[in-house]
Short mmCIF file of C-alpha atoms in Angstrom, two decimals:
data_model
loop_
_atom_site.label_atom_id
_atom_site.label_comp_id
_atom_site.label_asym_id
_atom_site.label_seq_id
_atom_site.Cartn_x
_atom_site.Cartn_y
_atom_site.Cartn_z
CA MET D 1 159.15 116.88 134.23
CA THR D 2 156.63 117.41 131.49
CA GLU D 3 158.95 119.92 129.78
CA LYS D 4 161.78 117.54 129.40
CA ASN D 5 161.32 117.09 125.55
CA ALA D 6 159.88 120.62 124.83
CA ALA D 7 162.78 122.35 126.55
CA GLY D 8 165.55 120.51 124.67
CA PRO D 9 169.12 121.36 124.66
CA GLU D 10 168.94 122.96 121.13
CA LEU D 11 167.60 126.23 122.88
CA ALA D 12 170.07 129.07 122.68
CA CYS D 13 170.31 132.41 124.54
CA ALA D 14 169.21 135.17 122.10
CA LYS D 15 171.83 137.52 123.66
CA CYS D 16 174.90 135.34 123.95
CA GLN D 17 174.13 132.82 121.21
CA GLN D 18 175.18 130.16 123.71
CA ALA D 19 173.23 126.85 124.04
CA LEU D 20 171.26 126.69 127.12
CA VAL D 21 172.22 124.17 129.81
CA LEU D 22 170.36 122.53 132.57
CA GLY D 23 171.24 123.98 136.01
CA LYS D 24 170.17 124.45 139.52
CA VAL D 25 168.22 127.82 139.79
CA LYS D 26 166.86 129.46 142.85
CA ALA D 27 163.58 131.06 142.21
CA SER D 28 162.40 133.63 144.67
CA TYR D 29 159.08 135.08 145.23
CA LEU D 30 157.60 137.06 148.13
CA GLY D 31 160.53 136.09 150.35
CA ASN D 32 160.31 132.35 149.58
CA SER D 33 163.04 130.49 147.53
CA PHE D 34 162.70 127.26 145.64
CA GLU D 35 165.56 125.49 144.06
CA VAL D 36 164.64 124.10 140.71
CA ASP D 37 166.34 122.65 137.70
CA LEU D 38 165.85 124.79 134.60
CA LEU D 39 167.61 125.72 131.34
CA ARG D 40 170.02 128.73 131.67
CA CYS D 41 172.48 130.47 129.68
CA PRO D 42 176.19 129.73 130.99
CA GLY D 43 177.16 133.14 129.55
CA CYS D 44 174.72 135.71 131.05
CA GLY D 45 172.68 133.53 133.38
CA PHE D 46 169.44 134.11 131.62
CA VAL D 47 166.94 131.51 132.87
CA TYR D 48 164.49 129.97 130.47
CA VAL D 49 161.05 129.20 131.92
CA PRO D 50 158.83 127.26 129.66
CA GLU D 51 155.41 128.91 129.25
CA ALA D 52 153.69 125.71 130.46
CA LEU D 53 155.56 126.06 133.73
CA ALA D 54 155.05 129.78 134.07
CA LEU D 55 151.34 129.38 133.61
CA GLY D 56 151.13 126.19 135.42
CA LYS D 57 152.96 125.11 138.70
CA MET D 58 154.77 128.34 138.91
CA LEU D 59 151.61 130.31 138.98
CA GLN D 60 150.03 128.09 141.48
CA VAL D 61 152.95 128.43 143.73
CA GLU D 62 152.77 132.21 143.36
CA GLN D 63 148.94 132.28 144.11
CA ALA D 64 149.59 130.09 147.09
CA LEU D 65 152.14 132.48 148.47
CA GLU D 66 149.98 135.51 147.79
CA ASP D 67 147.10 133.75 149.54
CA LYS D 68 149.06 133.35 152.90
CA MET Z 1 106.04 139.37 173.30
CA SER Z 2 107.28 142.90 173.96
CA ASP Z 3 108.79 144.99 171.21
CA ARG Z 4 111.98 146.84 171.73
CA LEU Z 5 113.08 149.77 169.59
CA LEU Z 6 116.59 149.35 168.18
CA ALA Z 7 117.08 152.25 165.92
CA VAL Z 8 115.24 154.74 163.79
CA THR Z 9 115.89 154.97 160.03
CA GLU Z 10 113.90 155.71 156.86
CA SER Z 11 112.44 153.45 154.17
CA VAL Z 12 109.84 153.78 151.31
CA CYS Z 13 106.12 152.92 151.06
CA PRO Z 14 106.05 149.69 149.11
CA VAL Z 15 103.10 150.91 147.40
CA CYS Z 16 103.85 154.63 146.37
CA LEU Z 17 107.66 154.50 147.00
CA ARG Z 18 107.45 157.70 148.91
CA THR Z 19 110.10 158.03 151.57
CA VAL Z 20 108.76 157.29 155.11
CA ALA Z 21 110.03 157.13 158.75
CA ALA Z 22 111.03 153.67 159.89
CA GLN Z 23 112.04 151.74 162.82
CA ARG Z 24 114.16 148.67 163.56
CA VAL Z 25 112.32 146.98 166.27
CA ALA Z 26 113.23 143.70 168.03
CA THR Z 27 110.38 141.27 168.80
CA GLY Z 28 111.81 138.33 170.71
CA ASP Z 29 114.93 137.29 168.97
CA ASP Z 30 113.88 138.78 165.49
CA VAL Z 31 114.42 142.33 164.17
CA TYR Z 32 111.65 143.85 161.96
CA LEU Z 33 111.52 146.97 160.01
CA HIS Z 34 108.37 148.88 160.87
CA LYS Z 35 107.04 151.81 158.78
CA ARG Z 36 103.83 153.61 158.02
CA CYS Z 37 102.73 155.40 155.02
CA PRO Z 38 100.10 158.19 155.63
CA GLU Z 39 98.20 157.04 152.60
CA HIS Z 40 98.72 153.18 152.46
CA GLY Z 41 99.09 152.19 156.03
CA ALA Z 42 101.51 150.20 158.20
CA PHE Z 43 104.18 147.57 157.08
CA LYS Z 44 106.27 145.29 159.12
CA THR Z 45 108.98 142.99 157.52
CA ILE Z 46 111.58 140.74 159.05
CA VAL Z 47 115.18 141.90 158.45
CA TRP Z 48 117.39 139.97 160.85
CA ARG Z 49 116.64 136.78 162.84
CA GLY Z 50 119.05 136.71 165.73
CA LEU Z 51 119.83 139.55 168.12
CA GLU Z 52 123.13 138.36 169.23
CA THR Z 53 124.66 138.80 165.70
CA TYR Z 54 122.51 141.86 165.10
CA PHE Z 55 124.37 143.59 167.91
CA GLN Z 56 127.70 142.07 166.96
CA TRP Z 57 127.27 143.48 163.45
CA GLY Z 58 126.28 146.92 164.79
CA GLU Z 59 129.55 147.00 166.58
CA ARG Z 60 131.55 147.33 163.45
CA GLY Z 61 130.12 150.74 163.05
CA SER Z 62 129.77 152.72 159.81
CA ARG Z 63 132.70 152.88 157.27
CA ALA Z 64 130.92 155.80 155.48
CA ALA Z 65 133.02 157.81 153.02
CA ALA Z 66 131.78 160.53 150.60
CA PRO Z 67 131.94 159.68 147.01
CA PRO Z 68 134.63 161.64 145.34
CA VAL Z 69 132.39 162.83 142.49
CA THR Z 70 128.57 163.32 142.66
CA GLU Z 71 126.51 164.21 139.59
CA THR Z 72 122.93 164.68 140.74
CA PRO Z 73 121.53 167.13 143.11
CA VAL Z 74 119.71 166.42 146.30
CA GLU Z 75 116.03 167.43 145.45
CA ARG Z 76 113.49 164.96 146.73
CA GLY Z 77 115.69 163.09 149.25
CA CYS Z 78 116.96 159.50 149.28
CA PRO Z 79 116.22 157.25 147.21
CA HIS Z 80 114.77 159.65 144.71
CA ASP Z 81 118.00 161.47 143.63
CA CYS Z 82 120.41 158.83 142.68
CA GLY Z 83 123.04 159.44 140.15
CA ILE Z 84 125.11 159.55 142.61
CA CYS Z 85 123.95 162.36 144.93
CA PRO Z 86 125.98 164.25 147.65
CA GLU Z 87 124.13 162.49 150.41
CA HIS Z 88 125.46 159.01 149.40
CA ARG Z 89 127.99 157.77 151.94
CA GLN Z 90 130.13 155.23 150.07
CA HIS Z 91 132.32 155.16 146.97
CA SER Z 92 131.52 152.84 144.17
CA CYS Z 93 133.41 149.68 144.58
CA CYS Z 94 131.93 147.15 142.17
CA VAL Z 95 130.05 148.72 139.22
CA LEU Z 96 127.55 146.67 137.13
CA LEU Z 97 127.25 147.29 133.48
CA GLU Z 98 124.09 145.74 132.01
CA VAL Z 99 125.32 145.04 128.53
CA THR Z 100 122.08 143.49 127.41
CA GLN Z 101 118.54 142.93 128.75
CA ARG Z 102 118.27 139.70 126.53
CA CYS Z 103 118.64 136.25 128.16
CA ASN Z 104 118.90 132.75 127.03
CA LEU Z 105 116.88 131.36 129.86
CA ARG Z 106 113.16 131.85 130.61
CA CYS Z 107 113.10 132.01 134.43
CA PRO Z 108 109.62 131.84 135.73
CA VAL Z 109 110.36 134.61 138.11
CA CYS Z 110 112.15 136.98 135.61
CA PHE Z 111 110.87 139.18 133.04
CA ALA Z 112 114.17 139.79 131.10
CA SER Z 113 114.36 137.74 127.79
CA ALA Z 114 112.41 138.66 124.71
CA GLU Z 115 113.93 141.96 123.71
CA ARG Z 116 115.50 142.52 120.23
CA GLU Z 117 119.29 142.57 119.76
CA ASP Z 118 119.21 146.22 118.69
CA SER Z 119 118.07 147.12 122.15
CA ASP Z 120 121.72 146.44 123.33
CA PRO Z 121 123.88 149.36 124.12
CA ASP Z 122 126.54 149.40 121.51
CA ILE Z 123 130.24 149.36 122.26
CA ALA Z 124 130.63 153.15 121.99
CA GLU Z 125 127.90 153.54 124.70
CA ILE Z 126 129.52 150.91 126.92
CA GLU Z 127 132.90 152.96 126.63
CA ALA Z 128 131.03 156.09 127.44
CA TRP Z 129 130.00 154.39 130.72
CA LEU Z 130 133.54 153.38 131.46
CA ARG Z 131 134.70 156.85 130.86
CA LEU Z 132 132.10 158.23 133.20
CA LEU Z 133 133.48 155.85 135.84
CA GLN Z 134 137.00 156.93 135.12
CA ARG Z 135 135.89 160.56 135.86
CA HIS Z 136 134.77 159.32 139.27
CA GLY Z 137 138.35 158.91 140.22
CA SER Z 138 138.61 155.88 142.40
CA PRO Z 139 139.31 152.53 140.74
CA VAL Z 140 136.41 150.18 140.62
CA ASN Z 141 135.76 146.48 139.84
CA ILE Z 142 133.55 146.01 136.70
CA GLN Z 143 130.92 143.34 136.76
CA LEU Z 144 129.25 142.72 133.40
CA SER Z 145 125.72 141.90 133.77
CA GLY Z 146 122.47 141.84 132.21
CA GLY Z 147 120.16 140.07 131.15
CA GLU Z 148 122.52 137.40 130.27
CA PRO Z 149 125.82 139.06 129.06
CA THR Z 150 127.07 136.01 127.03
CA VAL Z 151 124.18 136.42 124.47
CA ARG Z 152 126.25 139.19 123.07
CA ASP Z 153 128.73 137.93 120.53
CA ASP Z 154 130.99 140.91 121.14
CA LEU Z 155 131.32 140.29 124.89
CA PRO Z 156 135.00 139.49 124.61
CA GLU Z 157 135.61 142.82 122.93
CA ILE Z 158 133.68 144.49 125.85
CA VAL Z 159 136.04 142.72 128.35
CA ALA Z 160 138.97 143.90 126.36
CA ARG Z 161 137.53 147.47 126.19
CA CYS Z 162 137.25 147.54 130.09
CA ARG Z 163 140.90 146.38 130.46
CA MET Z 164 142.09 148.88 127.83
CA LEU Z 165 140.53 151.68 129.77
CA GLY Z 166 142.31 150.66 132.82
CA PHE Z 167 139.79 148.70 134.82
CA ASP Z 168 141.90 146.02 136.00
CA PHE Z 169 139.44 143.63 137.57
CA VAL Z 170 136.54 142.38 135.34
CA GLN Z 171 133.95 139.87 136.40
CA LEU Z 172 131.16 138.21 134.44
CA ASN Z 173 127.87 137.48 136.00
CA THR Z 174 126.43 134.70 134.06
CA ASN Z 175 124.04 131.53 134.15
CA GLY Z 176 126.97 129.61 132.45
CA LEU Z 177 124.93 128.30 129.51
CA ARG Z 178 127.23 129.57 126.85
CA LEU Z 179 130.35 128.70 128.82
CA ALA Z 180 129.19 125.23 128.96
CA LYS Z 181 127.97 124.82 125.40
CA GLU Z 182 130.62 126.59 123.49
CA ALA Z 183 134.05 124.95 123.89
CA GLY Z 184 136.78 127.66 123.62
CA TYR Z 185 134.44 130.43 124.83
CA ALA Z 186 135.80 130.48 128.36
CA LYS Z 187 139.35 130.81 127.01
CA GLN Z 188 138.23 133.56 124.56
CA LEU Z 189 137.02 135.61 127.70
CA ALA Z 190 140.12 134.83 129.59
CA ASP Z 191 142.33 135.94 126.72
CA ALA Z 192 140.34 139.06 126.50
CA GLY Z 193 141.17 139.81 130.09
CA LEU Z 194 138.26 138.41 131.96
CA ASP Z 195 139.31 137.66 135.61
CA CYS Z 196 136.53 135.79 137.14
CA VAL Z 197 133.12 134.26 136.64
CA PHE Z 198 130.26 135.05 139.07
CA LEU Z 199 128.10 131.97 138.22
CA GLN Z 200 124.44 131.63 139.23
CA PHE Z 201 124.50 128.39 141.16
CA ASP Z 202 121.20 127.77 143.01
CA GLY Z 203 121.68 124.27 144.15
CA VAL Z 204 123.12 120.72 143.50
CA SER Z 205 119.88 119.12 142.26
CA ASP Z 206 117.82 119.73 138.98
CA GLY Z 207 114.67 120.23 141.07
CA VAL Z 208 115.97 123.46 142.47
CA TYR Z 209 116.89 124.63 138.89
CA ARG Z 210 113.49 123.81 137.46
CA ARG Z 211 111.85 125.71 140.40
CA ILE Z 212 113.84 128.88 140.19
CA ARG Z 213 115.18 128.96 136.56
CA GLY Z 214 112.60 126.77 134.77
CA ALA Z 215 115.18 124.33 133.35
CA ASN Z 216 117.51 121.33 134.35
CA LEU Z 217 120.78 123.18 134.57
CA LEU Z 218 122.94 121.28 136.97
CA ALA Z 219 124.95 119.46 134.16
CA VAL Z 220 125.26 122.79 132.49
CA LYS Z 221 126.88 124.35 135.59
CA LYS Z 222 129.23 121.48 136.06
CA THR Z 223 130.52 121.83 132.42
CA ALA Z 224 130.74 125.62 132.86
CA ILE Z 225 132.86 125.39 135.89
CA MET Z 226 135.20 122.70 134.12
CA ARG Z 227 135.60 124.99 131.11
CA CYS Z 228 136.58 127.90 133.42
CA ALA Z 229 138.98 125.76 135.19
CA ASP Z 230 140.50 124.74 131.86
CA ALA Z 231 140.82 128.38 130.90
CA GLY Z 232 142.16 129.58 134.28
CA LEU Z 233 139.13 131.61 135.11
CA GLY Z 234 138.26 131.80 138.80
CA VAL Z 235 134.71 130.90 139.66
CA VAL Z 236 132.55 132.16 142.50
CA LEU Z 237 129.37 130.12 142.89
CA VAL Z 238 126.38 132.52 143.54
CA PRO Z 239 123.23 130.86 144.93
CA THR Z 240 119.98 132.89 145.32
CA LEU Z 241 118.43 131.35 148.47
CA VAL Z 242 114.74 130.92 148.41
CA PRO Z 243 112.92 129.42 151.45
CA GLY Z 244 111.38 126.15 150.73
CA VAL Z 245 113.42 125.68 147.54
CA ASN Z 246 117.09 125.53 148.26
CA VAL Z 247 117.96 126.57 151.56
CA GLY Z 248 118.37 122.79 152.58
CA GLU Z 249 121.09 122.54 149.93
CA ILE Z 250 123.48 125.13 151.46
CA GLY Z 251 125.78 122.39 152.88
CA ASN Z 252 125.72 120.58 149.58
CA ILE Z 253 126.56 123.52 147.62
CA LEU Z 254 129.48 124.20 149.77
CA ALA Z 255 130.64 120.54 149.41
CA PHE Z 256 130.20 120.86 145.75
CA ALA Z 257 132.41 123.89 145.67
CA LEU Z 258 135.20 122.40 147.89
CA ALA Z 259 135.34 119.47 145.51
CA ARG Z 260 136.28 121.89 142.78
CA VAL Z 261 138.88 124.16 144.47
CA PRO Z 262 140.85 125.84 143.24
CA ALA Z 263 138.70 126.46 140.11
CA VAL Z 264 135.90 127.40 142.53
CA ARG Z 265 137.23 130.21 144.84
CA ALA Z 266 134.19 131.24 146.72
CA VAL Z 267 130.50 130.76 147.43
CA HIS Z 268 128.53 133.98 147.73
CA PHE Z 269 125.09 133.41 148.88
CA GLN Z 270 122.20 135.87 148.15
CA PRO Z 271 118.96 135.71 150.01
CA VAL Z 272 116.00 136.20 147.56
CA SER Z 273 114.60 139.79 147.34
CA TYR Z 274 111.31 140.72 145.78
CA PHE Z 275 111.61 142.95 142.84
CA GLY Z 276 108.68 143.03 140.39
CA ARG Z 277 104.96 142.82 140.74
CA TYR Z 278 103.70 141.62 144.16
CA PRO Z 279 99.90 142.30 144.74
CA ALA Z 280 100.45 140.88 148.24
CA ALA Z 281 103.48 141.71 150.32
CA PRO Z 282 105.92 138.55 150.39
CA ALA Z 283 105.41 136.70 153.74
CA ASP Z 284 108.18 136.71 156.25
CA ARG Z 285 108.38 132.96 155.83
CA ASP Z 286 109.50 133.66 152.24
CA ARG Z 287 112.55 135.39 153.42
CA ILE Z 288 115.81 134.05 154.80
CA THR Z 289 118.05 136.66 156.69
CA LEU Z 290 121.87 136.57 156.77
CA PRO Z 291 122.36 135.17 160.24
CA GLU Z 292 120.06 132.26 159.22
CA VAL Z 293 122.30 131.65 156.33
CA MET Z 294 125.31 131.65 158.77
CA ARG Z 295 123.55 129.21 161.08
CA GLU Z 296 122.45 126.98 158.27
CA LEU Z 297 126.12 126.84 157.07
CA GLU Z 298 127.19 125.72 160.52
CA ARG Z 299 124.33 123.16 160.80
CA GLN Z 300 124.66 121.80 157.29
CA THR Z 301 128.38 121.28 157.54
CA ASP Z 302 128.14 119.64 160.90
CA GLY Z 303 130.16 122.52 162.43
CA MET Z 304 132.95 122.43 159.86
CA VAL Z 305 132.06 126.09 159.34
CA GLN Z 306 130.99 127.94 162.43
CA ALA Z 307 128.68 131.03 162.41
CA SER Z 308 131.40 132.63 164.52
CA ASP Z 309 133.73 132.29 161.63
CA PHE Z 310 131.94 135.19 159.93
CA ALA Z 311 132.03 138.90 160.16
CA PRO Z 312 130.52 141.84 158.40
CA GLY Z 313 131.89 142.99 155.11
CA SER Z 314 134.43 145.73 154.75
CA ALA Z 315 133.17 149.07 153.47
CA GLU Z 316 129.43 148.56 152.92
CA ASN Z 317 126.91 148.83 155.67
CA ALA Z 318 127.44 146.00 158.16
CA TYR Z 319 123.91 144.65 157.80
CA CYS Z 320 124.28 144.17 154.10
CA SER Z 321 126.59 141.23 154.25
CA PHE Z 322 128.74 138.57 156.10
CA SER Z 323 132.02 137.16 155.06
CA GLY Z 324 134.58 134.58 156.03
CA LYS Z 325 137.82 133.39 154.67
CA PHE Z 326 138.99 129.89 155.15
CA PHE Z 327 141.77 127.60 154.19
CA VAL Z 328 141.11 124.20 152.46
CA GLY Z 329 143.18 121.52 154.36
CA GLY Z 330 144.64 118.51 152.74
CA ASN Z 331 141.62 116.51 153.65
CA GLY Z 332 139.21 118.92 151.76
CA ARG Z 333 137.95 120.42 155.04
CA LEU Z 334 137.76 124.15 155.69
CA HIS Z 335 139.75 125.68 158.59
CA ALA Z 336 138.87 129.35 159.55
CA ALA Z 337 141.62 132.03 158.53
CA ALA Z 338 141.99 135.27 160.05
CA ALA Z 339 138.83 137.37 160.44
CA PRO Z 340 138.09 139.38 157.56
CA GLY Z 341 138.32 143.16 157.39
CA GLY Z 342 140.23 146.03 155.84
CA GLY Z 343 139.34 147.95 152.79
CA CYS Z 344 137.31 147.54 149.73
CA GLY Z 345 138.50 144.56 147.83
CA ASP Z 346 139.74 142.67 150.90
CA SER Z 347 136.36 141.43 151.66
CA SER Z 348 134.45 138.76 149.93
CA SER Z 349 131.18 140.43 150.64
CA GLY Z 350 130.22 141.18 147.09
CA CYS Z 351 133.16 143.30 146.03
CA GLY Z 352 135.86 141.95 144.13
CA CYS Z 353 133.71 139.00 142.77
CA GLY Z 354 133.86 137.35 146.13
CA LEU Z 355 137.47 137.04 146.03
CA PRO Z 356 139.95 138.28 148.52
CA ALA Z 357 142.49 140.93 147.36
CA ALA Z 358 145.25 138.44 147.19
CA ASP Z 359 143.35 136.42 144.67
CA ASP Z 360 142.52 139.62 142.72
CA ALA Z 361 146.19 140.23 142.51
CA ALA Z 362 146.81 136.64 141.53
CA GLN Z 363 144.42 136.86 138.70
CA ARG Z 364 146.15 139.91 137.24
CA ALA Z 365 149.54 138.32 137.77
CA ARG Z 366 148.42 135.46 135.42
CA ARG Z 367 149.24 137.66 132.40
CA VAL Z 368 152.69 138.70 133.76
CA VAL Z 369 153.68 135.81 135.94
CA ALA Z 370 157.21 135.03 134.44
CA GLY Z 371 158.17 138.63 134.80
CA GLN Z 372 157.36 138.69 138.50
CA TRP Z 373 159.57 135.98 139.57
CA ALA Z 374 163.10 136.73 140.46
CA ALA Z 375 165.39 133.81 139.34
CA GLU Z 376 169.04 133.52 139.99
CA ALA Z 377 171.63 130.78 139.55
CA ALA Z 378 172.17 128.72 142.53
CA GLU Z 379 175.13 126.78 141.51
CA ALA Z 380 176.85 125.59 138.33
CA ALA Z 381 175.00 123.37 135.89
CA SER Z 382 175.01 119.72 136.33
CA PRO Z 383 174.85 118.37 132.83
CA ASP Z 384 173.82 114.91 133.85
CA THR Z 385 170.51 116.15 135.29
CA PRO Z 386 167.99 114.41 133.00
CA GLY Z 387 165.56 117.41 132.60
CA ILE Z 388 164.18 120.36 134.27
CA GLY Z 389 163.11 119.56 137.88
CA ILE Z 390 160.34 121.28 139.71
CA ALA Z 391 160.03 118.90 142.65
CA SER Z 392 160.25 121.70 145.09
CA PHE Z 393 157.29 123.45 143.57
CA GLU Z 394 155.35 120.17 143.61
CA ALA Z 395 156.14 119.55 147.26
CA PHE Z 396 155.03 123.07 148.20
CA LEU Z 397 151.89 122.77 146.42
CA ALA Z 398 151.09 119.40 147.89
CA ASN Z 399 151.28 120.96 151.42
CA HIS Z 400 149.70 124.20 150.68
CA ARG Z 401 146.18 124.84 151.76
CA HIS Z 402 144.05 126.90 149.17
CA SER Z 403 142.15 129.87 150.54
CA PHE Z 404 138.38 129.91 150.08
CA SER Z 405 135.82 132.47 150.76
CA ILE Z 406 132.09 132.10 151.95
CA SER Z 407 129.95 135.24 151.97
CA GLY Z 408 126.52 136.43 151.71
CA MET Z 409 124.74 139.67 150.70
CA ALA Z 410 121.27 140.83 151.50
CA PHE Z 411 119.74 142.93 148.69
CA GLN Z 412 116.86 145.24 149.63
CA ASP Z 413 113.30 145.44 148.16
CA ALA Z 414 110.48 147.83 148.71
CA TRP Z 415 109.35 146.07 151.87
CA ASN Z 416 112.81 145.78 153.72
CA LEU Z 417 114.60 148.80 152.32
CA ASP Z 418 116.48 150.58 155.01
CA LEU Z 419 117.79 153.96 153.73
CA GLU Z 420 120.66 153.87 156.06
CA ARG Z 421 121.93 150.80 154.33
CA LEU Z 422 121.24 152.06 150.92
CA ARG Z 423 123.26 155.26 151.45
CA GLU Z 424 126.34 153.16 152.30
CA CYS Z 425 125.90 150.93 149.31
CA PHE Z 426 129.04 150.34 147.34
CA ILE Z 427 127.57 148.27 144.45
CA HIS Z 428 126.38 150.48 141.79
CA VAL Z 429 124.80 150.21 138.25
CA VAL Z 430 125.36 152.40 135.44
CA SER Z 431 121.88 153.28 133.97
CA PRO Z 432 121.08 153.84 130.27
CA ASP Z 433 120.94 157.55 131.06
CA ARG Z 434 124.49 157.36 132.30
CA ARG Z 435 123.80 157.78 136.02
CA VAL Z 436 125.55 155.80 138.67
CA ILE Z 437 122.79 154.21 140.86
CA PRO Z 438 123.12 152.08 144.00
CA PHE Z 439 122.16 148.47 143.12
CA CYS Z 440 119.16 148.20 145.42
CA ALA Z 441 117.75 151.57 144.39
CA TYR Z 442 118.21 150.74 140.72
CA ASN Z 443 116.25 147.44 141.04
CA LEU Z 444 113.62 149.02 143.46
CA THR Z 445 109.98 148.40 142.28
CA SER Z 446 106.80 149.09 144.01
CA ALA Z 447 104.35 146.45 144.93
CA SER Z 448 102.60 146.86 141.55
CA GLY Z 449 105.91 146.49 139.76
CA GLU Z 450 106.41 150.21 139.15
CA PRO Z 451 110.08 150.76 138.98
CA LEU Z 452 111.99 153.62 140.89
CA TYR Z 453 114.63 153.79 138.13
CA ARG Z 454 114.59 150.80 135.85
CA ARG Z 455 112.26 150.61 132.88
CA PRO Z 456 109.39 148.15 133.38
CA HIS Z 457 110.49 145.63 130.84
CA HIS Z 458 113.88 145.27 132.65
CA GLU Z 459 112.16 143.88 135.74
CA CYS Z 460 113.69 140.78 137.47
CA ALA Z 461 112.36 139.26 140.62
CA LEU Z 462 115.70 137.67 141.70
CA ALA Z 463 118.65 139.62 142.45
#
């Protein structure tokens, strides 16, 4: 939840110019799916993954799955 | 006790380095290398203490494969034609680039140190080495070595050059001094594309460091590991095991490593070998062999790790290494994973920086992680959700057991050199005259310190 402030609702989709909204997103990797709440574009479905998440918990999960 | 001939092979005379016939002979439970030089007499050196594992390791058989490119003709016979010659029986897997002969430590056992900066190969020369390796066809891991590579201020540029030329796994062999002392240095190297740090780590007490390295270094090692963790660099602890100095710390080294998972990914033990000047042959009591390291691991961890958890490495000669893959349980204890095996890079036996292939891939993925994840909308947004939620990631990670490797590699010196093993060596060094030379041949010195390949002022007693 550390990204709550950084990933504020003012972010907009570069393609659709629509404000990103929080929504449930299913992230899949190597056959495993995780339901997480992330900002996404209501128009095109683009999902915004904050850098800290991509290089943090998300990377750890990825490494863990690769280790299996 | 009666002797039993196990195999015939070849070695060198430790005095004159000429190639001589040799035999592996069992005496009781121990295996010795016997050889005789017509000029300098007979020599006998312990190579493996434990017949049961000797036969187990032998069962793996040879994984010999002809190098795709050879550059030096066979003239005088192994180990005198290295470069690589057509009689070599293994590809390069991990290639060491000695980017400097200078060092920022003054180890009592090492002669590297006092050279001038202008003796370092320049970046253009290092690039020429990399292009030479490209011509050899098969992909290799690069280990930046020395001397102490971090004394070069342009090391990040060298790392970046390796990556730019397509070498996608770059590891750094270091004593950790600069990583510890210079905040931001680890990140600089990580940003340049470094994957992994092969950290000299001889023990968990300063007495060990004073004996082997001539300085109190434990605090430095701890800080270096912390800095690597912060920068996202994987660390492999690499103890050089010296009987009477740090063999009793094997269990504590492992416990130290496990307390720092996942920053520390593996421990890679290297029994001491004797390069440099030795007027008298090193005594057998000054050597620890691989099966003893495995037994000590079992004994010093009260059986958490079992000698039976280990197997020979992947592509190198079976007697050069052992490796085992484990999972770290929630209680911080190790559990054996599937037996190691497979191709180069799957093993932790000195290739791939002691990391299994999955970790290698994971390291590369660090740069492109977001792009590798497939994300799709699960359902409509719920605007009343207070913020992004990653509870499912956290729950998974809490339950996940990290993988961890323990391995060992026995380098060879003029007394215990077995040419059958040397011919299957896959750890190679690029020499200043741009030849690719198997590691143990490159470091080989006669009893008087005369090198077979390396120039005298580059001698180092510890592998």
